[in-house]
Amino acid sequence: MAPEALLSHLHRADGSATYTHNGYCIIGAVNGPIEVQRRDELPEEATVEVNVRPAAGVGSPKERHLETLLHNTLRSIILTRVIPRTLVQITLQVRSLPDEEGAAGVHPSLLLLPHLLHTSLLALLSASIPLSTTLTSVLIAIPSSPTSKSGAPLVSPTATDLLRAKPIRSVHVFAFSGDNRLLLNESDGVFSFDVWDEACETAEEACCREEGGVGLVGEGMEVDGKESANLEEWLRVVVRRKVEHEQRWKVAT
Amino acid sequence: MPREAEISVNERAFIQQALQEQIRLDGRAFDAFRPLELTFGDEYGVADVQLGKTRVIARISVDVTTPLPERKFDGVFQIITEFSPMASPAFEVGRPTDAEVILSRILEKAIRRSNALDTESLCIIAGLKCFALRADVHIIDHDGGLIDASCIAVMAALQHFRRPDVLVEGEKATVLSVREREPIPLSILHQPLCVTFSYFEEVDIFLVDANFAEEQVRQGEVIVTMNRHGEVCQVAKYGGATVNPLALLNCTNIALQKVKEMSKFIQMKLDEDAKRRNVGGLLAELSAENDR
């Protein structure tokens, strides 16, 4: 299943996006560049603020950890030096999570991370914040028995997939920039370097490999032709739709 | 954090003059709500309310805790409203604005203190275990009328929510998952809903469901909470303007009519959702609930 995205649907925020994939639904909003508080002001670059708000309850250390990861990744793709002494405020509200999320025995914050990254990128694009590159991210889960056939790495598995493949030996989150460079890696579990390397390779294929990649969407989606084969292409389709929508005044005349 | 952009003098004068000529900016009647939309998700207890451009999501979640020592037979119910910068950059995380404090206070009075939810039914073992219910109110988009929208969202979510069934054997209680037994609805005693009236002193006009621009211009507000049987749960008045007591009575009459309409709408949406879930009519057989 390719992710679904809805851009610029909130009225007060400068940019917004709703992202739905594998039972996760996240609403993201970006305000920026706006006035920054004196204590957060940086003389030569913009301050990036990330708020992650859980579906139920108030923020906990889990959300703070995710915020730190997102902050560091996003700061590296936002052209903060173009808009110095301003604030880019990113708010991510988790709207719904899949039911079986907790049952799979995998760190839930890692499962959420790729979706949060995508949502924030889409919201940044919607707010027209200057970015140096785009970003795609994917979750790779490696089941416990690497010898058997089921031991193949799972690319962007759903909660049910994880539950079926239990026990999971390790999970990895990779994020790649538009020019195929690794931006973020978070791993959890027991794994060797070879396993990690293989996971990284698979992730790169799912995110941004040109032509001939196995892709996240799999064979089922390639049939109808229109759907994107990898995340990079999916992102391009979303952005193209956004630009077409914004330029419709030009096309109509 | 930037301050909320204040409405300009021209806009203010324009709205006031229009009201003098008995016109609202968006052409609504003085006692008309903006188009209301209510959607439920796949999960139980999530209500997404859209009132014009305002959008509020309420989510109910449940947990098992020990009851408060002074209230051994009651479950715990709390409503959490926290504004995020998503609705407006002026809202800062961890620093409640006045609007946020008023919203949480009104919801507390309207829903919790009016006993809309029978907290005794949340008790599992007296003094030892009870359900702790929490309602999280997420403000997604803010264009005025937050109190009305949040109240609708919380009440709709409460009516939509199903809590897991429990099996009690002496001192031991087992919470049964959705797979084991069909979850049961909460016992709701009545359905209070809020109607906010914005008062404009110079022209002596009450507006129902003001949008954000009108909210900034108004001199006072009266929030009436009622259920559809016409029982007033609370009346709150904020702002400096003095309000005629007879006008207040008129407000409650209008509120009753609006609350009846809204309750009907919520019920219709709940029925639609129930029908969508109840494919093949098997839900009645799954239920382990006794008729009252």
Coordinates of C-alpha atoms in Angstrom, one line a residue:
Chain A
M1 CA 0.0 0.0 0.0
A2 CA 1.4 3.4 -1.0
P3 CA 0.9 6.1 1.7
E4 CA -1.9 8.6 1.3
A5 CA -1.2 12.3 1.7
L6 CA -3.5 15.3 1.9
L7 CA -1.7 18.7 1.7
S8 CA -2.6 22.2 3.0
H9 CA -6.0 21.4 4.5
L10 CA -5.7 23.4 7.7
H11 CA -6.6 27.1 7.6
R12 CA -4.5 28.7 10.3
A13 CA -1.2 26.9 9.9
D14 CA 1.2 28.0 7.1
G15 CA 1.5 24.5 5.9
S16 CA -0.2 21.2 6.8
A17 CA -0.4 17.6 5.8
T18 CA -2.3 14.5 6.8
Y19 CA -0.5 11.3 6.1
T20 CA -2.1 7.8 6.3
H21 CA -0.1 4.6 5.9
N22 CA -0.5 1.1 7.3
G23 CA -3.0 2.2 9.9
Y24 CA -1.0 5.2 11.1
C25 CA -2.6 8.6 10.6
I26 CA -0.7 11.7 11.4
I27 CA -1.6 15.3 11.0
G28 CA 1.3 17.7 10.6
A29 CA 1.4 21.5 10.7
V30 CA 4.2 23.9 10.0
N31 CA 4.3 27.5 11.0
G32 CA 7.2 29.4 9.6
P33 CA 9.3 31.4 9.2
I34 CA 7.8 33.2 12.2
E35 CA 9.2 35.4 15.0
V36 CA 11.4 33.5 17.4
Q37 CA 11.7 34.0 21.1
R38 CA 14.8 35.8 22.2
R39 CA 16.3 32.9 24.1
D40 CA 15.9 30.5 21.1
E41 CA 17.2 32.9 18.5
L42 CA 20.2 31.9 16.6
P43 CA 22.1 34.8 14.8
E44 CA 22.9 32.9 11.7
E45 CA 20.3 30.3 11.2
A46 CA 16.6 29.5 11.8
T47 CA 15.5 27.7 14.9
V48 CA 13.6 24.5 14.2
E49 CA 11.1 23.4 16.8
V50 CA 9.4 20.0 16.7
N51 CA 6.4 19.0 18.7
V52 CA 5.1 15.4 18.7
R53 CA 1.8 14.9 20.3
P54 CA 0.6 11.4 21.1
A55 CA -2.9 10.2 20.2
A56 CA -3.8 9.7 23.9
G57 CA -2.3 11.4 26.9
V58 CA 0.4 14.1 27.1
G59 CA 3.9 13.9 25.8
S60 CA 6.3 11.6 27.6
P61 CA 10.0 10.9 27.2
K62 CA 9.2 8.7 24.2
E63 CA 7.8 11.7 22.4
R64 CA 10.8 13.8 23.5
H65 CA 13.2 11.3 22.0
L66 CA 11.3 11.2 18.7
E67 CA 11.4 15.0 18.7
T68 CA 15.2 15.0 19.1
L69 CA 15.6 12.6 16.2
L70 CA 13.3 14.5 14.0
H71 CA 14.8 17.8 14.9
N72 CA 18.3 16.7 14.0
T73 CA 17.2 15.2 10.7
L74 CA 15.0 18.0 9.6
R75 CA 17.5 20.7 10.6
S76 CA 19.9 19.1 8.1
I77 CA 17.5 19.4 5.2
I78 CA 16.0 22.8 6.0
L79 CA 18.1 25.6 4.6
T80 CA 18.2 27.2 8.0
R81 CA 20.9 29.7 6.9
V82 CA 18.6 31.3 4.3
I83 CA 16.1 32.4 7.0
P84 CA 18.2 33.4 10.0
R85 CA 16.7 34.5 13.3
T86 CA 13.4 33.0 12.6
L87 CA 11.5 30.0 13.8
V88 CA 10.2 27.0 11.9
Q89 CA 7.6 25.3 14.2
I90 CA 6.6 21.8 13.3
T91 CA 3.7 20.2 15.1
L92 CA 2.9 16.5 14.6
Q93 CA -0.3 15.1 16.0
V94 CA -0.7 11.4 15.9
R95 CA -4.4 10.8 15.1
S96 CA -4.6 7.0 15.0
L97 CA -2.4 4.0 15.5
P98 CA -3.0 0.4 14.3
D99 CA -4.7 -1.7 17.0
E100 CA -2.0 -4.4 17.1
E101 CA 0.8 -1.8 17.6
G102 CA 1.9 -2.8 21.1
A103 CA 1.6 -6.6 20.5
A104 CA 4.4 -7.0 18.1
G105 CA 7.1 -6.6 20.7
V106 CA 8.9 -4.0 18.7
H107 CA 9.9 -0.6 20.0
P108 CA 6.7 1.5 19.1
S109 CA 8.6 4.7 18.6
L110 CA 10.7 3.2 15.8
L111 CA 7.5 2.1 14.1
L112 CA 6.2 5.6 14.2
L113 CA 9.4 7.3 13.1
P114 CA 9.3 6.9 9.3
H115 CA 5.7 8.1 9.3
L116 CA 6.5 11.2 11.4
L117 CA 9.4 12.0 9.0
H118 CA 7.2 11.8 6.0
T119 CA 4.5 13.9 7.6
S120 CA 6.9 16.6 8.6
L121 CA 8.5 16.7 5.1
L122 CA 5.1 17.0 3.4
A123 CA 4.0 19.7 5.9
L124 CA 7.3 21.6 5.2
L125 CA 6.7 21.3 1.5
S126 CA 3.2 22.6 1.9
A127 CA 4.5 25.6 3.9
S128 CA 7.1 26.3 1.2
I129 CA 10.0 26.3 3.7
P130 CA 13.3 26.3 1.8
L131 CA 14.7 22.8 1.8
S132 CA 18.1 21.6 0.5
T133 CA 16.7 18.1 -0.4
T134 CA 13.7 15.9 0.1
L135 CA 13.7 12.9 2.3
T136 CA 12.3 9.4 2.3
S137 CA 12.3 7.0 5.1
V138 CA 11.5 3.3 5.6
L139 CA 11.3 0.7 8.3
I140 CA 13.0 -2.6 7.9
A141 CA 12.2 -5.5 10.2
I142 CA 14.3 -8.6 10.4
P143 CA 12.6 -11.7 11.7
S144 CA 14.3 -14.1 14.0
S145 CA 15.2 -17.0 11.7
P146 CA 17.6 -15.7 9.0
T147 CA 18.1 -19.2 7.6
S148 CA 14.5 -20.0 6.7
K149 CA 12.5 -18.4 3.9
S150 CA 10.5 -16.2 6.2
G151 CA 13.8 -14.7 7.4
A152 CA 13.9 -12.2 4.6
P153 CA 13.7 -8.6 5.8
L154 CA 10.3 -7.1 5.9
V155 CA 10.0 -3.7 4.2
S156 CA 7.7 -1.3 5.8
P157 CA 5.6 -4.0 7.4
T158 CA 2.1 -3.4 8.8
A159 CA 1.4 -4.2 12.4
T160 CA -0.2 -7.5 11.4
D161 CA 2.8 -8.5 9.4
L162 CA 5.0 -7.9 12.4
L163 CA 2.7 -9.9 14.6
R164 CA 2.8 -12.8 12.2
A165 CA 6.6 -12.7 11.8
K166 CA 7.1 -12.7 15.5
P167 CA 9.7 -12.8 17.1
I168 CA 11.4 -9.9 15.4
R169 CA 15.2 -9.9 15.8
S170 CA 15.9 -6.3 14.9
V171 CA 14.2 -3.3 13.4
H172 CA 16.0 -0.5 11.5
V173 CA 14.7 2.8 10.4
F174 CA 16.6 4.5 7.5
A175 CA 16.1 7.9 6.0
F176 CA 17.6 8.9 2.7
S177 CA 17.9 12.3 1.1
G178 CA 16.9 13.0 -2.5
D179 CA 20.4 12.3 -3.7
N180 CA 20.5 8.8 -2.1
R181 CA 22.5 9.8 0.9
L182 CA 21.8 8.2 4.3
L183 CA 20.4 10.9 6.6
L184 CA 19.2 8.9 9.6
N185 CA 19.6 5.4 11.0
E186 CA 18.0 4.1 14.1
S187 CA 18.3 0.4 14.9
D188 CA 17.0 -1.7 17.7
G189 CA 17.6 -5.4 18.5
V190 CA 20.5 -7.8 17.9
F191 CA 22.2 -7.8 14.6
S192 CA 25.6 -8.1 12.9
F193 CA 27.1 -5.6 10.5
D194 CA 26.3 -7.9 7.5
V195 CA 22.6 -7.9 8.5
W196 CA 22.6 -4.1 8.9
D197 CA 24.3 -3.7 5.6
E198 CA 21.7 -5.9 3.9
A199 CA 18.9 -4.0 5.6
C200 CA 20.5 -0.7 4.5
E201 CA 20.6 -1.9 0.9
T202 CA 17.0 -3.0 1.0
A203 CA 15.9 0.3 2.5
E204 CA 17.8 2.2 -0.2
E205 CA 16.0 0.2 -2.8
A206 CA 12.6 0.9 -1.2
C207 CA 13.3 4.6 -0.8
C208 CA 15.2 5.9 -3.8
R209 CA 16.7 3.3 -6.1
E210 CA 16.1 4.1 -9.8
E211 CA 14.6 1.4 -12.0
G212 CA 14.5 -2.2 -11.2
G213 CA 14.2 -1.8 -7.5
V214 CA 11.9 -4.2 -5.7
G215 CA 10.2 -1.3 -4.1
L216 CA 7.9 -0.9 -1.2
V217 CA 4.7 -1.1 -3.1
G218 CA 5.4 -4.6 -4.5
E219 CA 4.0 -6.3 -7.5
G220 CA 0.4 -5.8 -6.6
M221 CA 0.7 -2.1 -7.1
E222 CA 2.7 -2.1 -10.3
V223 CA -0.2 -3.7 -12.1
D224 CA -2.2 -0.5 -12.2
G225 CA 0.8 1.3 -13.5
K226 CA 0.0 4.7 -12.1
E227 CA 1.2 3.9 -8.5
S228 CA 4.7 4.7 -7.6
A229 CA 7.2 2.0 -7.3
N230 CA 9.4 3.5 -4.6
L231 CA 8.9 6.2 -2.0
E232 CA 10.9 8.8 -3.9
E233 CA 8.6 8.5 -6.8
W234 CA 5.6 8.5 -4.6
L235 CA 6.9 11.8 -3.1
R236 CA 7.3 13.2 -6.6
V237 CA 3.7 12.3 -7.5
V238 CA 2.5 14.1 -4.3
V239 CA 4.5 17.2 -5.0
R240 CA 3.5 17.3 -8.7
R241 CA -0.1 17.1 -7.7
K242 CA 0.5 20.0 -5.2
V243 CA 2.2 22.1 -7.8
E244 CA -0.5 21.4 -10.4
H245 CA -3.1 22.4 -7.9
E246 CA -1.3 25.7 -7.1
Q247 CA -0.7 26.5 -10.7
R248 CA -4.3 25.8 -11.8
W249 CA -5.0 29.5 -12.2
K250 CA -2.3 29.6 -14.9
V251 CA -3.5 26.5 -16.7
A252 CA -7.1 27.8 -16.7
T253 CA -6.3 31.0 -18.5
Chain B
M1 CA 6.0 32.9 20.4
P2 CA 4.3 35.5 18.3
R3 CA 1.2 37.1 19.7
E4 CA -2.1 36.4 18.1
A5 CA -2.6 38.9 15.3
E6 CA -5.3 41.3 16.6
I7 CA -8.1 42.2 14.3
S8 CA -7.6 45.6 12.6
V9 CA -9.6 48.6 13.5
N10 CA -11.2 48.7 10.0
E11 CA -12.3 45.0 10.2
R12 CA -13.7 45.6 13.7
A13 CA -15.7 48.7 12.5
F14 CA -16.9 46.7 9.5
I15 CA -18.2 43.8 11.5
Q16 CA -19.9 46.2 14.0
Q17 CA -21.5 48.2 11.3
A18 CA -22.7 45.1 9.5
L19 CA -24.3 43.9 12.7
Q20 CA -26.0 47.3 13.1
E21 CA -27.5 46.6 9.7
Q22 CA -28.5 43.2 11.0
I23 CA -26.0 41.3 8.7
R24 CA -23.4 38.8 9.6
L25 CA -20.2 38.7 7.6
D26 CA -20.8 35.1 6.4
G27 CA -24.5 35.8 5.7
R28 CA -25.8 33.5 8.5
A29 CA -28.8 34.2 10.6
F30 CA -27.9 35.4 14.1
D31 CA -29.0 32.1 15.6
A32 CA -27.5 29.8 13.0
F33 CA -24.6 27.3 13.5
R34 CA -22.0 26.9 10.8
P35 CA -22.3 23.6 8.9
L36 CA -21.5 20.8 11.4
E37 CA -19.8 17.6 10.4
L38 CA -19.1 14.6 12.5
T39 CA -17.0 11.6 11.5
F40 CA -16.0 8.5 13.5
G41 CA -12.8 6.6 12.8
D42 CA -12.4 2.8 12.6
E43 CA -11.6 2.7 16.3
Y44 CA -14.1 3.2 19.1
G45 CA -14.2 6.5 20.8
V46 CA -12.7 8.9 18.3
A47 CA -14.9 11.7 17.1
D48 CA -13.8 14.3 14.5
V49 CA -15.9 17.4 14.6
Q50 CA -15.8 20.1 12.0
L51 CA -17.7 23.3 12.7
G52 CA -17.1 25.5 9.7
K53 CA -13.4 25.8 9.6
T54 CA -12.9 24.8 13.2
R55 CA -11.8 21.2 13.6
V56 CA -11.6 19.3 16.9
I57 CA -10.8 15.6 17.5
A58 CA -11.7 14.0 20.8
R59 CA -10.3 10.6 21.7
I60 CA -11.4 8.4 24.6
S61 CA -9.0 6.0 26.1
V62 CA -9.3 3.7 29.1
D63 CA -6.9 2.3 31.7
V64 CA -7.2 0.4 34.9
T65 CA -6.1 2.1 38.1
T66 CA -6.9 2.2 41.8
P67 CA -9.8 4.5 42.6
L68 CA -9.3 7.6 44.8
P69 CA -9.4 6.7 48.5
E70 CA -12.2 9.1 49.2
R71 CA -14.3 7.8 46.3
K72 CA -14.0 4.1 46.4
F73 CA -17.0 3.3 44.3
D74 CA -16.2 5.7 41.5
G75 CA -14.1 5.3 38.4
V76 CA -11.9 8.1 37.3
F77 CA -12.8 10.4 34.4
Q78 CA -10.8 13.3 33.2
I79 CA -10.9 15.6 30.2
I80 CA -7.6 16.9 28.9
T81 CA -7.5 19.9 26.6
E82 CA -4.1 21.0 25.5
F83 CA -3.7 23.5 22.7
S84 CA -0.9 23.0 20.2
P85 CA 0.7 25.4 17.8
M86 CA -1.2 23.5 15.0
A87 CA -4.3 25.6 15.7
S88 CA -2.5 28.9 15.9
P89 CA 1.2 29.8 16.4
A90 CA 0.1 31.9 19.4
F91 CA -0.5 28.7 21.4
E92 CA 2.6 27.5 23.1
V93 CA 3.2 24.0 24.4
G94 CA 3.1 23.9 28.2
R95 CA 1.9 27.4 28.7
P96 CA -1.9 27.5 28.7
T97 CA -3.6 30.6 27.3
D98 CA -6.8 32.0 28.8
A99 CA -8.9 30.4 26.1
E100 CA -7.4 27.0 27.0
V101 CA -8.1 27.5 30.7
I102 CA -11.7 28.6 30.0
L103 CA -12.3 25.7 27.7
S104 CA -11.1 23.1 30.1
R105 CA -13.1 24.7 33.0
I106 CA -16.3 24.8 30.9
L107 CA -15.9 21.2 29.7
E108 CA -15.3 20.1 33.3
K109 CA -18.4 21.9 34.5
A110 CA -20.5 20.9 31.5
I111 CA -19.6 17.2 31.2
R112 CA -17.9 16.0 34.4
R113 CA -19.7 17.9 37.1
S114 CA -23.1 17.5 35.5
N115 CA -22.6 13.7 35.8
A116 CA -23.0 13.1 32.1
L117 CA -21.0 9.9 32.6
D118 CA -22.0 7.5 35.3
T119 CA -18.6 7.1 37.0
E120 CA -19.9 4.4 39.3
S121 CA -20.3 2.1 36.4
L122 CA -16.5 2.3 35.8
C123 CA -15.8 0.7 39.2
I124 CA -14.5 -2.9 38.9
I125 CA -13.7 -3.8 42.6
A126 CA -14.6 -1.2 45.1
G127 CA -11.5 0.5 46.6
L128 CA -9.1 -1.7 44.6
K129 CA -9.6 -1.4 40.9
C130 CA -11.5 0.9 38.5
F131 CA -11.4 2.1 35.0
A132 CA -9.7 5.5 34.4
L133 CA -11.3 7.1 31.4
R134 CA -9.6 10.0 29.7
A135 CA -10.9 12.2 27.0
D136 CA -8.2 14.0 25.0
V137 CA -9.3 17.0 23.1
H138 CA -7.1 17.9 20.2
I139 CA -7.7 21.3 18.5
I140 CA -6.6 20.8 14.9
D141 CA -7.9 24.0 13.4
H142 CA -9.2 27.1 15.1
D143 CA -11.8 29.4 13.7
G144 CA -13.8 30.3 16.8
G145 CA -16.5 28.2 18.6
L146 CA -14.0 25.9 20.2
I147 CA -16.1 25.3 23.3
D148 CA -19.2 24.2 21.3
A149 CA -17.1 22.0 19.0
S150 CA -15.1 20.4 21.8
C151 CA -18.3 19.7 23.8
I152 CA -19.9 18.0 20.8
A153 CA -16.7 16.1 20.1
V154 CA -16.4 14.8 23.7
M155 CA -20.0 13.8 24.0
A156 CA -20.0 12.1 20.6
A157 CA -16.8 10.2 21.4
L158 CA -18.2 9.1 24.8
Q159 CA -21.3 7.8 23.2
H160 CA -19.3 6.1 20.5
F161 CA -16.7 4.5 22.9
R162 CA -16.9 0.9 24.0
R163 CA -15.0 -0.2 27.1
P164 CA -13.6 -3.7 27.4
D165 CA -15.6 -6.1 29.5
V166 CA -14.2 -7.4 32.8
L167 CA -14.6 -10.7 34.6
V168 CA -14.5 -10.5 38.4
E169 CA -13.8 -13.6 40.5
G170 CA -13.5 -12.5 44.1
E171 CA -10.5 -10.2 44.3
K172 CA -9.2 -11.1 40.9
A173 CA -10.4 -9.1 37.8
T174 CA -9.6 -10.0 34.3
V175 CA -10.0 -7.5 31.5
L176 CA -11.3 -9.3 28.5
S177 CA -9.9 -8.2 25.1
V178 CA -12.0 -7.3 22.1
R179 CA -11.4 -10.7 20.6
E180 CA -12.7 -12.5 23.7
R181 CA -15.8 -10.5 24.4
E182 CA -17.6 -7.7 22.7
P183 CA -16.8 -4.4 24.4
I184 CA -19.6 -2.6 26.1
P185 CA -20.8 1.0 25.7
L186 CA -20.5 3.5 28.6
S187 CA -23.5 4.4 30.7
I188 CA -24.3 8.0 29.7
L189 CA -26.9 9.6 31.9
H190 CA -27.6 12.6 29.8
Q191 CA -26.0 14.5 26.9
P192 CA -25.1 18.0 27.8
L193 CA -24.1 20.3 24.9
C194 CA -22.8 23.8 25.0
V195 CA -24.1 26.8 23.0
T196 CA -22.0 30.0 23.1
F197 CA -23.6 33.3 22.6
S198 CA -21.4 36.3 21.7
Y199 CA -22.8 39.5 23.0
F200 CA -22.3 42.8 21.2
E201 CA -23.1 45.6 23.6
E202 CA -23.6 48.6 21.3
V203 CA -26.1 46.9 19.1
D204 CA -27.5 44.6 21.8
I205 CA -27.2 41.5 19.7
F206 CA -26.5 37.9 20.7
L207 CA -24.8 35.8 18.0
V208 CA -24.7 32.0 18.1
D209 CA -21.5 30.2 17.1
A210 CA -19.3 33.3 16.3
N211 CA -16.3 32.7 14.1
F212 CA -12.9 33.9 15.1
A213 CA -13.2 37.4 13.8
E214 CA -16.5 37.9 15.5
E215 CA -15.1 36.4 18.7
Q216 CA -12.4 39.1 18.7
V217 CA -14.9 41.9 18.3
R218 CA -17.5 40.8 20.9
Q219 CA -17.9 42.5 24.3
G220 CA -19.1 39.5 26.2
E221 CA -20.0 35.8 25.9
V222 CA -22.6 33.6 27.5
I223 CA -22.1 29.9 27.5
V224 CA -25.2 27.9 28.2
T225 CA -24.9 24.1 28.6
M226 CA -28.1 22.1 28.3
N227 CA -29.3 18.7 27.6
R228 CA -32.1 17.9 25.1
H229 CA -34.6 17.6 28.0
G230 CA -34.1 21.4 28.7
E231 CA -32.2 21.0 31.9
V232 CA -29.6 23.7 32.2
C233 CA -26.3 22.2 33.4
Q234 CA -24.3 25.4 33.7
V235 CA -24.3 29.0 32.6
A236 CA -21.1 31.0 32.3
K237 CA -20.6 34.6 31.4
Y238 CA -17.2 36.1 30.4
G239 CA -16.3 39.6 29.2
G240 CA -17.0 43.0 30.6
A241 CA -20.4 43.8 29.1
T242 CA -23.5 43.6 31.3
V243 CA -26.2 41.3 30.1
N244 CA -29.9 41.7 30.7
P245 CA -31.3 38.8 32.7
L246 CA -34.3 38.6 30.4
A247 CA -32.0 38.3 27.5
L248 CA -30.4 35.4 29.3
L249 CA -33.7 33.6 29.5
N250 CA -34.1 34.1 25.8
C251 CA -30.6 32.6 25.3
T252 CA -31.6 29.5 27.1
N253 CA -34.6 29.1 24.9
I254 CA -32.5 29.4 21.7
A255 CA -29.9 27.0 23.3
L256 CA -32.6 24.4 23.9
Q257 CA -33.6 24.5 20.3
K258 CA -30.0 24.2 19.1
V259 CA -29.1 21.5 21.5
K260 CA -32.1 19.4 20.4
E261 CA -31.0 19.8 16.8
M262 CA -27.4 18.9 17.6
S263 CA -28.4 15.8 19.7
K264 CA -30.5 14.6 16.9
F265 CA -27.6 15.1 14.5
I266 CA -25.2 13.2 16.8
Q267 CA -27.6 10.4 17.2
M268 CA -28.1 10.1 13.5
K269 CA -24.4 9.9 12.9
L270 CA -24.0 7.3 15.7
D271 CA -26.7 5.2 14.2
E272 CA -25.1 5.5 10.8
D273 CA -21.8 4.4 12.2
A274 CA -23.4 1.5 14.1
K275 CA -25.1 0.3 10.9
R276 CA -21.7 0.5 9.1
R277 CA -20.2 -1.7 11.8
N278 CA -23.0 -4.1 12.2
V279 CA -22.7 -5.9 8.9
G280 CA -25.0 -8.9 8.8
G281 CA -26.7 -7.9 12.0
L282 CA -24.4 -10.1 14.2
L283 CA -23.5 -7.5 16.8
A284 CA -26.6 -8.1 18.9
E285 CA -25.6 -11.7 19.4
L286 CA -22.0 -10.8 20.4
S287 CA -23.2 -8.5 23.1
A288 CA -23.0 -9.8 26.7
E289 CA -24.8 -6.7 28.0
N290 CA -27.9 -6.9 30.1
D291 CA -30.9 -4.7 29.4
R292 CA -31.4 -2.1 32.1

